Amino acid sequence: MKVIAVLNQKGGSGKTTIATHLARALQMDGADVLLVDSDPQGSARDWAAVREDHPLTVVGIDRPTIDRDVKAIAHKLDFVVIDGAPQAADLAVSAIKAADLILIPVQPSPYDIWATADLVDLVKQRIELTDGQLKAAFVVSRAIKGTRIGGEVSEALEGYELPVLSTRITQRVSYPGTAAGGTTVLETEPSGDAAAEVRALAAEVLAMMQ
């Protein structure tokens, strides 16, 4: 079992969009996947509840026992994807302990880049504790094509000394549109640009974990 935690303590970074789409992409590629919603607001659970026959199993663990609970309930699965909670440091620490890979979605805005500092410190402490076994990377989220700040964000993140994935999740109406139906762009627009960037993200994540 491999655990991927999508974390950012700042709200609105696109965590749930990335977590739901990544989990579904891995599942559609043939893996057994569980999505863990650790946000007390329960956005991923609400997303799954829209469809009675939802293909992805989503459970809520919004207490700081994520690392223990995941081991107990999901040890036979291929992947667990954790949709992290904003602002709750104890939940973030528990998710970091559970994870093999941490994705930190960050919007291309100076405020969002600065806001990741505390989380990056927690992640780096865990990387040191695990002798580098824990992997972590930024993923640029809600990027607006053609804007200069979108091009500068990777450079701005370099100071944190964590890799930045080459795949970017761009700002598209199709993401919130599919969320309202409990689905993903992989199902509604399988040959579209949004689905292509989700599949590219999944491929890059898998390559990092090998």
PDB file of C-alpha atoms in Angstrom:
ATOM      1  CA  MET A   1       0.000   0.000   0.000  1.00  0.00           C
ATOM      2  CA  LYS A   2       1.212   3.487  -0.904  1.00  0.00           C
ATOM      3  CA  VAL A   3      -0.235   6.588   0.739  1.00  0.00           C
ATOM      4  CA  ILE A   4      -0.397   9.939  -1.063  1.00  0.00           C
ATOM      5  CA  ALA A   5      -1.381  12.930   1.083  1.00  0.00           C
ATOM      6  CA  VAL A   6      -2.574  16.104  -0.658  1.00  0.00           C
ATOM      7  CA  LEU A   7      -1.902  18.813   1.905  1.00  0.00           C
ATOM      8  CA  ASN A   8      -1.989  22.568   2.222  1.00  0.00           C
ATOM      9  CA  GLN A   9      -3.147  24.348   5.363  1.00  0.00           C
ATOM     10  CA  LYS A  10      -4.427  27.263   3.291  1.00  0.00           C
ATOM     11  CA  GLY A  11      -7.966  26.866   2.014  1.00  0.00           C
ATOM     12  CA  GLY A  12      -8.793  27.206  -1.677  1.00  0.00           C
ATOM     13  CA  SER A  13      -5.578  25.641  -2.972  1.00  0.00           C
ATOM     14  CA  GLY A  14      -7.372  22.962  -5.004  1.00  0.00           C
ATOM     15  CA  LYS A  15      -6.624  20.057  -2.631  1.00  0.00           C
ATOM     16  CA  THR A  16      -9.955  18.297  -3.035  1.00  0.00           C
ATOM     17  CA  THR A  17      -9.966  18.674  -6.817  1.00  0.00           C
ATOM     18  CA  ILE A  18      -6.490  17.149  -7.010  1.00  0.00           C
ATOM     19  CA  ALA A  19      -7.203  14.408  -4.449  1.00  0.00           C
ATOM     20  CA  THR A  20     -10.460  13.260  -6.071  1.00  0.00           C
ATOM     21  CA  HIS A  21      -9.073  13.350  -9.611  1.00  0.00           C
ATOM     22  CA  LEU A  22      -5.805  11.653  -8.690  1.00  0.00           C
ATOM     23  CA  ALA A  23      -7.612   8.891  -6.798  1.00  0.00           C
ATOM     24  CA  ARG A  24      -9.978   8.313  -9.709  1.00  0.00           C
ATOM     25  CA  ALA A  25      -7.128   8.339 -12.258  1.00  0.00           C
ATOM     26  CA  LEU A  26      -5.239   5.678 -10.292  1.00  0.00           C
ATOM     27  CA  GLN A  27      -8.438   3.625  -9.968  1.00  0.00           C
ATOM     28  CA  MET A  28      -9.237   3.885 -13.684  1.00  0.00           C
ATOM     29  CA  ASP A  29      -5.694   2.634 -14.328  1.00  0.00           C
ATOM     30  CA  GLY A  30      -6.621  -0.586 -12.510  1.00  0.00           C
ATOM     31  CA  ALA A  31      -5.510   0.096  -8.922  1.00  0.00           C
ATOM     32  CA  ASP A  32      -7.504  -0.524  -5.737  1.00  0.00           C
ATOM     33  CA  VAL A  33      -7.834   2.949  -4.244  1.00  0.00           C
ATOM     34  CA  LEU A  34      -9.338   4.449  -1.095  1.00  0.00           C
ATOM     35  CA  LEU A  35      -9.894   8.193  -0.752  1.00  0.00           C
ATOM     36  CA  VAL A  36      -9.632   9.474   2.831  1.00  0.00           C
ATOM     37  CA  ASP A  37     -11.341  12.800   3.565  1.00  0.00           C
ATOM     38  CA  SER A  38      -9.596  14.316   6.593  1.00  0.00           C
ATOM     39  CA  ASP A  39     -11.291  17.705   6.267  1.00  0.00           C
ATOM     40  CA  PRO A  40     -14.038  18.182   8.897  1.00  0.00           C
ATOM     41  CA  GLN A  41     -15.993  20.078   6.198  1.00  0.00           C
ATOM     42  CA  GLY A  42     -16.226  16.775   4.314  1.00  0.00           C
ATOM     43  CA  SER A  43     -15.974  18.093   0.746  1.00  0.00           C
ATOM     44  CA  ALA A  44     -14.727  14.796  -0.715  1.00  0.00           C
ATOM     45  CA  ARG A  45     -17.449  12.890   1.156  1.00  0.00           C
ATOM     46  CA  ASP A  46     -20.069  15.293  -0.225  1.00  0.00           C
ATOM     47  CA  TRP A  47     -18.629  14.767  -3.715  1.00  0.00           C
ATOM     48  CA  ALA A  48     -18.955  10.983  -3.394  1.00  0.00           C
ATOM     49  CA  ALA A  49     -22.435  11.195  -1.863  1.00  0.00           C
ATOM     50  CA  VAL A  50     -23.854  12.894  -4.972  1.00  0.00           C
ATOM     51  CA  ARG A  51     -23.804   9.524  -6.787  1.00  0.00           C
ATOM     52  CA  GLU A  52     -25.473   6.454  -5.337  1.00  0.00           C
ATOM     53  CA  ASP A  53     -23.266   4.148  -7.400  1.00  0.00           C
ATOM     54  CA  HIS A  54     -20.016   6.030  -6.827  1.00  0.00           C
ATOM     55  CA  PRO A  55     -17.096   3.923  -8.095  1.00  0.00           C
ATOM     56  CA  LEU A  56     -14.622   5.284  -5.533  1.00  0.00           C
ATOM     57  CA  THR A  57     -14.795   4.459  -1.813  1.00  0.00           C
ATOM     58  CA  VAL A  58     -14.451   7.584   0.329  1.00  0.00           C
ATOM     59  CA  VAL A  59     -14.141   7.483   4.127  1.00  0.00           C
ATOM     60  CA  GLY A  60     -13.848  10.310   6.619  1.00  0.00           C
ATOM     61  CA  ILE A  61     -11.028  10.358   9.169  1.00  0.00           C
ATOM     62  CA  ASP A  62     -10.998  13.860  10.591  1.00  0.00           C
ATOM     63  CA  ARG A  63      -9.117  13.144  13.809  1.00  0.00           C
ATOM     64  CA  PRO A  64      -5.351  13.027  14.377  1.00  0.00           C
ATOM     65  CA  THR A  65      -5.181   9.222  14.151  1.00  0.00           C
ATOM     66  CA  ILE A  66      -4.971   9.088  10.353  1.00  0.00           C
ATOM     67  CA  ASP A  67      -1.642   7.234  10.319  1.00  0.00           C
ATOM     68  CA  ARG A  68      -2.954   4.437  12.577  1.00  0.00           C
ATOM     69  CA  ASP A  69      -6.424   4.253  11.037  1.00  0.00           C
ATOM     70  CA  VAL A  70      -5.181   4.040   7.453  1.00  0.00           C
ATOM     71  CA  LYS A  71      -2.896   1.118   8.311  1.00  0.00           C
ATOM     72  CA  ALA A  72      -5.792  -0.684   9.975  1.00  0.00           C
ATOM     73  CA  ILE A  73      -8.413  -0.268   7.245  1.00  0.00           C
ATOM     74  CA  ALA A  74      -6.467  -0.097   3.984  1.00  0.00           C
ATOM     75  CA  HIS A  75      -3.409  -2.363   4.230  1.00  0.00           C
ATOM     76  CA  LYS A  76      -4.617  -4.589   1.364  1.00  0.00           C
ATOM     77  CA  LEU A  77      -5.172  -1.734  -1.085  1.00  0.00           C
ATOM     78  CA  ASP A  78      -2.773  -0.390  -3.711  1.00  0.00           C
ATOM     79  CA  PHE A  79      -3.199   3.302  -2.898  1.00  0.00           C
ATOM     80  CA  VAL A  80      -4.708   5.569  -0.289  1.00  0.00           C
ATOM     81  CA  VAL A  81      -5.148   9.233  -1.251  1.00  0.00           C
ATOM     82  CA  ILE A  82      -5.679  11.633   1.669  1.00  0.00           C
ATOM     83  CA  ASP A  83      -7.530  14.899   1.069  1.00  0.00           C
ATOM     84  CA  GLY A  84      -5.965  17.086   3.762  1.00  0.00           C
ATOM     85  CA  ALA A  85      -7.673  19.495   6.118  1.00  0.00           C
ATOM     86  CA  PRO A  86      -6.941  23.230   6.076  1.00  0.00           C
ATOM     87  CA  GLN A  87      -5.552  24.927   9.196  1.00  0.00           C
ATOM     88  CA  ALA A  88      -5.555  21.829  11.455  1.00  0.00           C
ATOM     89  CA  ALA A  89      -1.894  21.242  12.338  1.00  0.00           C
ATOM     90  CA  ASP A  90      -2.545  18.012  14.276  1.00  0.00           C
ATOM     91  CA  LEU A  91      -4.390  16.503  11.295  1.00  0.00           C
ATOM     92  CA  ALA A  92      -1.579  17.555   8.956  1.00  0.00           C
ATOM     93  CA  VAL A  93       1.046  15.936  11.210  1.00  0.00           C
ATOM     94  CA  SER A  94      -0.970  12.703  11.302  1.00  0.00           C
ATOM     95  CA  ALA A  95      -1.391  12.696   7.503  1.00  0.00           C
ATOM     96  CA  ILE A  96       2.346  13.365   7.052  1.00  0.00           C
ATOM     97  CA  LYS A  97       3.142  10.368   9.283  1.00  0.00           C
ATOM     98  CA  ALA A  98       0.852   8.165   7.184  1.00  0.00           C
ATOM     99  CA  ALA A  99       2.240   9.276   3.817  1.00  0.00           C
ATOM    100  CA  ASP A 100       4.786   7.883   1.386  1.00  0.00           C
ATOM    101  CA  LEU A 101       4.359  10.948  -0.834  1.00  0.00           C
ATOM    102  CA  ILE A 102       3.079  14.415  -0.017  1.00  0.00           C
ATOM    103  CA  LEU A 103       1.705  16.679  -2.728  1.00  0.00           C
ATOM    104  CA  ILE A 104       1.426  20.345  -1.810  1.00  0.00           C
ATOM    105  CA  PRO A 105      -0.933  22.165  -4.189  1.00  0.00           C
ATOM    106  CA  VAL A 106      -0.114  25.838  -4.418  1.00  0.00           C
ATOM    107  CA  GLN A 107      -1.806  28.577  -6.400  1.00  0.00           C
ATOM    108  CA  PRO A 108       0.476  30.897  -8.373  1.00  0.00           C
ATOM    109  CA  SER A 109       0.132  33.756  -5.906  1.00  0.00           C
ATOM    110  CA  PRO A 110       2.765  35.176  -3.520  1.00  0.00           C
ATOM    111  CA  TYR A 111       0.329  34.869  -0.594  1.00  0.00           C
ATOM    112  CA  ASP A 112      -0.222  31.169  -1.280  1.00  0.00           C
ATOM    113  CA  ILE A 113       3.502  30.537  -1.690  1.00  0.00           C
ATOM    114  CA  TRP A 114       4.284  32.258   1.625  1.00  0.00           C
ATOM    115  CA  ALA A 115       1.448  30.389   3.370  1.00  0.00           C
ATOM    116  CA  THR A 116       3.082  26.996   2.717  1.00  0.00           C
ATOM    117  CA  ALA A 117       6.107  27.747   4.918  1.00  0.00           C
ATOM    118  CA  ASP A 118       4.815  26.058   8.105  1.00  0.00           C
ATOM    119  CA  LEU A 119       3.684  22.945   6.246  1.00  0.00           C
ATOM    120  CA  VAL A 120       7.012  22.681   4.420  1.00  0.00           C
ATOM    121  CA  ASP A 121       8.802  22.801   7.802  1.00  0.00           C
ATOM    122  CA  LEU A 122       6.669  19.894   9.086  1.00  0.00           C
ATOM    123  CA  VAL A 123       7.286  17.904   5.897  1.00  0.00           C
ATOM    124  CA  LYS A 124      11.056  18.497   5.996  1.00  0.00           C
ATOM    125  CA  GLN A 125      11.207  17.374   9.625  1.00  0.00           C
ATOM    126  CA  ARG A 126       9.482  14.119   8.637  1.00  0.00           C
ATOM    127  CA  ILE A 127      11.775  13.632   5.611  1.00  0.00           C
ATOM    128  CA  GLU A 128      14.755  13.941   7.966  1.00  0.00           C
ATOM    129  CA  LEU A 129      13.184  11.533  10.479  1.00  0.00           C
ATOM    130  CA  THR A 130      12.585   8.919   7.773  1.00  0.00           C
ATOM    131  CA  ASP A 131      16.062   9.315   6.242  1.00  0.00           C
ATOM    132  CA  GLY A 132      14.553  10.572   3.001  1.00  0.00           C
ATOM    133  CA  GLN A 133      12.019   7.764   2.591  1.00  0.00           C
ATOM    134  CA  LEU A 134       9.173  10.286   2.562  1.00  0.00           C
ATOM    135  CA  LYS A 135       8.876  12.035  -0.810  1.00  0.00           C
ATOM    136  CA  ALA A 136       7.264  15.457  -1.256  1.00  0.00           C
ATOM    137  CA  ALA A 137       6.626  17.870  -4.105  1.00  0.00           C
ATOM    138  CA  PHE A 138       4.692  20.992  -4.982  1.00  0.00           C
ATOM    139  CA  VAL A 139       2.020  20.884  -7.673  1.00  0.00           C
ATOM    140  CA  VAL A 140       0.995  24.211  -9.186  1.00  0.00           C
ATOM    141  CA  SER A 141      -2.777  24.361  -8.932  1.00  0.00           C
ATOM    142  CA  ARG A 142      -5.423  26.622 -10.445  1.00  0.00           C
ATOM    143  CA  ALA A 143      -2.818  28.107 -12.780  1.00  0.00           C
ATOM    144  CA  ILE A 144      -4.113  30.575 -15.365  1.00  0.00           C
ATOM    145  CA  LYS A 145      -2.601  29.941 -18.772  1.00  0.00           C
ATOM    146  CA  GLY A 146      -0.614  32.750 -20.342  1.00  0.00           C
ATOM    147  CA  THR A 147      -0.055  34.729 -17.138  1.00  0.00           C
ATOM    148  CA  ARG A 148       3.455  35.742 -16.135  1.00  0.00           C
ATOM    149  CA  ILE A 149       3.017  34.808 -12.479  1.00  0.00           C
ATOM    150  CA  GLY A 150       2.204  31.263 -13.560  1.00  0.00           C
ATOM    151  CA  GLY A 151       5.641  31.090 -15.133  1.00  0.00           C
ATOM    152  CA  GLU A 152       7.358  32.594 -12.106  1.00  0.00           C
ATOM    153  CA  VAL A 153       5.813  30.345  -9.463  1.00  0.00           C
ATOM    154  CA  SER A 154       8.321  27.493  -9.857  1.00  0.00           C
ATOM    155  CA  GLU A 155      11.177  29.928  -9.357  1.00  0.00           C
ATOM    156  CA  ALA A 156       9.507  31.356  -6.242  1.00  0.00           C
ATOM    157  CA  LEU A 157       9.050  27.864  -4.774  1.00  0.00           C
ATOM    158  CA  GLU A 158      12.714  26.936  -5.264  1.00  0.00           C
ATOM    159  CA  GLY A 159      13.583  28.514  -1.922  1.00  0.00           C
ATOM    160  CA  TYR A 160      11.694  25.741  -0.156  1.00  0.00           C
ATOM    161  CA  GLU A 161      14.072  23.126  -1.614  1.00  0.00           C
ATOM    162  CA  LEU A 162      11.318  20.694  -2.596  1.00  0.00           C
ATOM    163  CA  PRO A 163      10.722  19.608  -6.204  1.00  0.00           C
ATOM    164  CA  VAL A 164       7.947  21.189  -8.260  1.00  0.00           C
ATOM    165  CA  LEU A 165       6.079  18.787 -10.530  1.00  0.00           C
ATOM    166  CA  SER A 166       6.150  19.691 -14.199  1.00  0.00           C
ATOM    167  CA  THR A 167       2.412  18.961 -14.525  1.00  0.00           C
ATOM    168  CA  ARG A 168       0.184  21.915 -13.706  1.00  0.00           C
ATOM    169  CA  ILE A 169      -3.507  21.800 -12.893  1.00  0.00           C
ATOM    170  CA  THR A 170      -5.023  24.811 -14.611  1.00  0.00           C
ATOM    171  CA  GLN A 171      -8.043  26.893 -13.708  1.00  0.00           C
ATOM    172  CA  ARG A 172     -10.983  25.407 -15.646  1.00  0.00           C
ATOM    173  CA  VAL A 173     -14.758  25.533 -15.222  1.00  0.00           C
ATOM    174  CA  SER A 174     -14.864  21.797 -15.892  1.00  0.00           C
ATOM    175  CA  TYR A 175     -13.370  20.955 -12.470  1.00  0.00           C
ATOM    176  CA  PRO A 176     -16.094  22.505 -10.271  1.00  0.00           C
ATOM    177  CA  GLY A 177     -18.638  21.504 -12.902  1.00  0.00           C
ATOM    178  CA  THR A 178     -17.834  17.812 -12.575  1.00  0.00           C
ATOM    179  CA  ALA A 179     -17.605  18.049  -8.771  1.00  0.00           C
ATOM    180  CA  ALA A 180     -21.266  19.070  -8.619  1.00  0.00           C
ATOM    181  CA  GLY A 181     -22.168  15.762 -10.306  1.00  0.00           C
ATOM    182  CA  GLY A 182     -19.872  13.641  -8.151  1.00  0.00           C
ATOM    183  CA  THR A 183     -17.714  12.804 -11.132  1.00  0.00           C
ATOM    184  CA  THR A 184     -14.387  13.892 -12.696  1.00  0.00           C
ATOM    185  CA  VAL A 185     -13.136  15.309 -15.995  1.00  0.00           C
ATOM    186  CA  LEU A 186     -11.725  11.831 -16.718  1.00  0.00           C
ATOM    187  CA  GLU A 187     -15.285  10.601 -17.177  1.00  0.00           C
ATOM    188  CA  THR A 188     -17.040  13.651 -18.612  1.00  0.00           C
ATOM    189  CA  GLU A 189     -14.305  14.811 -21.015  1.00  0.00           C
ATOM    190  CA  PRO A 190     -11.917  11.843 -21.373  1.00  0.00           C
ATOM    191  CA  SER A 191     -10.220  13.244 -24.471  1.00  0.00           C
ATOM    192  CA  GLY A 192     -10.084  16.853 -23.209  1.00  0.00           C
ATOM    193  CA  ASP A 193      -7.150  18.940 -21.988  1.00  0.00           C
ATOM    194  CA  ALA A 194      -8.229  18.698 -18.333  1.00  0.00           C
ATOM    195  CA  ALA A 195      -8.261  14.890 -18.404  1.00  0.00           C
ATOM    196  CA  ALA A 196      -4.847  14.934 -20.094  1.00  0.00           C
ATOM    197  CA  GLU A 197      -3.334  17.043 -17.303  1.00  0.00           C
ATOM    198  CA  VAL A 198      -4.856  14.764 -14.628  1.00  0.00           C
ATOM    199  CA  ARG A 199      -3.404  11.678 -16.334  1.00  0.00           C
ATOM    200  CA  ALA A 200      -0.035  13.451 -16.606  1.00  0.00           C
ATOM    201  CA  LEU A 201      -0.174  14.261 -12.892  1.00  0.00           C
ATOM    202  CA  ALA A 202      -0.932  10.618 -12.046  1.00  0.00           C
ATOM    203  CA  ALA A 203       1.954   9.426 -14.222  1.00  0.00           C
ATOM    204  CA  GLU A 204       4.366  11.881 -12.611  1.00  0.00           C
ATOM    205  CA  VAL A 205       3.210  10.826  -9.116  1.00  0.00           C
ATOM    206  CA  LEU A 206       3.722   7.148  -9.950  1.00  0.00           C
ATOM    207  CA  ALA A 207       7.200   7.874 -11.307  1.00  0.00           C
ATOM    208  CA  MET A 208       8.127   9.685  -8.080  1.00  0.00           C
ATOM    209  CA  MET A 209       6.987   6.747  -5.966  1.00  0.00           C
ATOM    210  CA  GLN A 210       8.969   4.078  -7.829  1.00  0.00           C
TER     211      GLN A 210
END
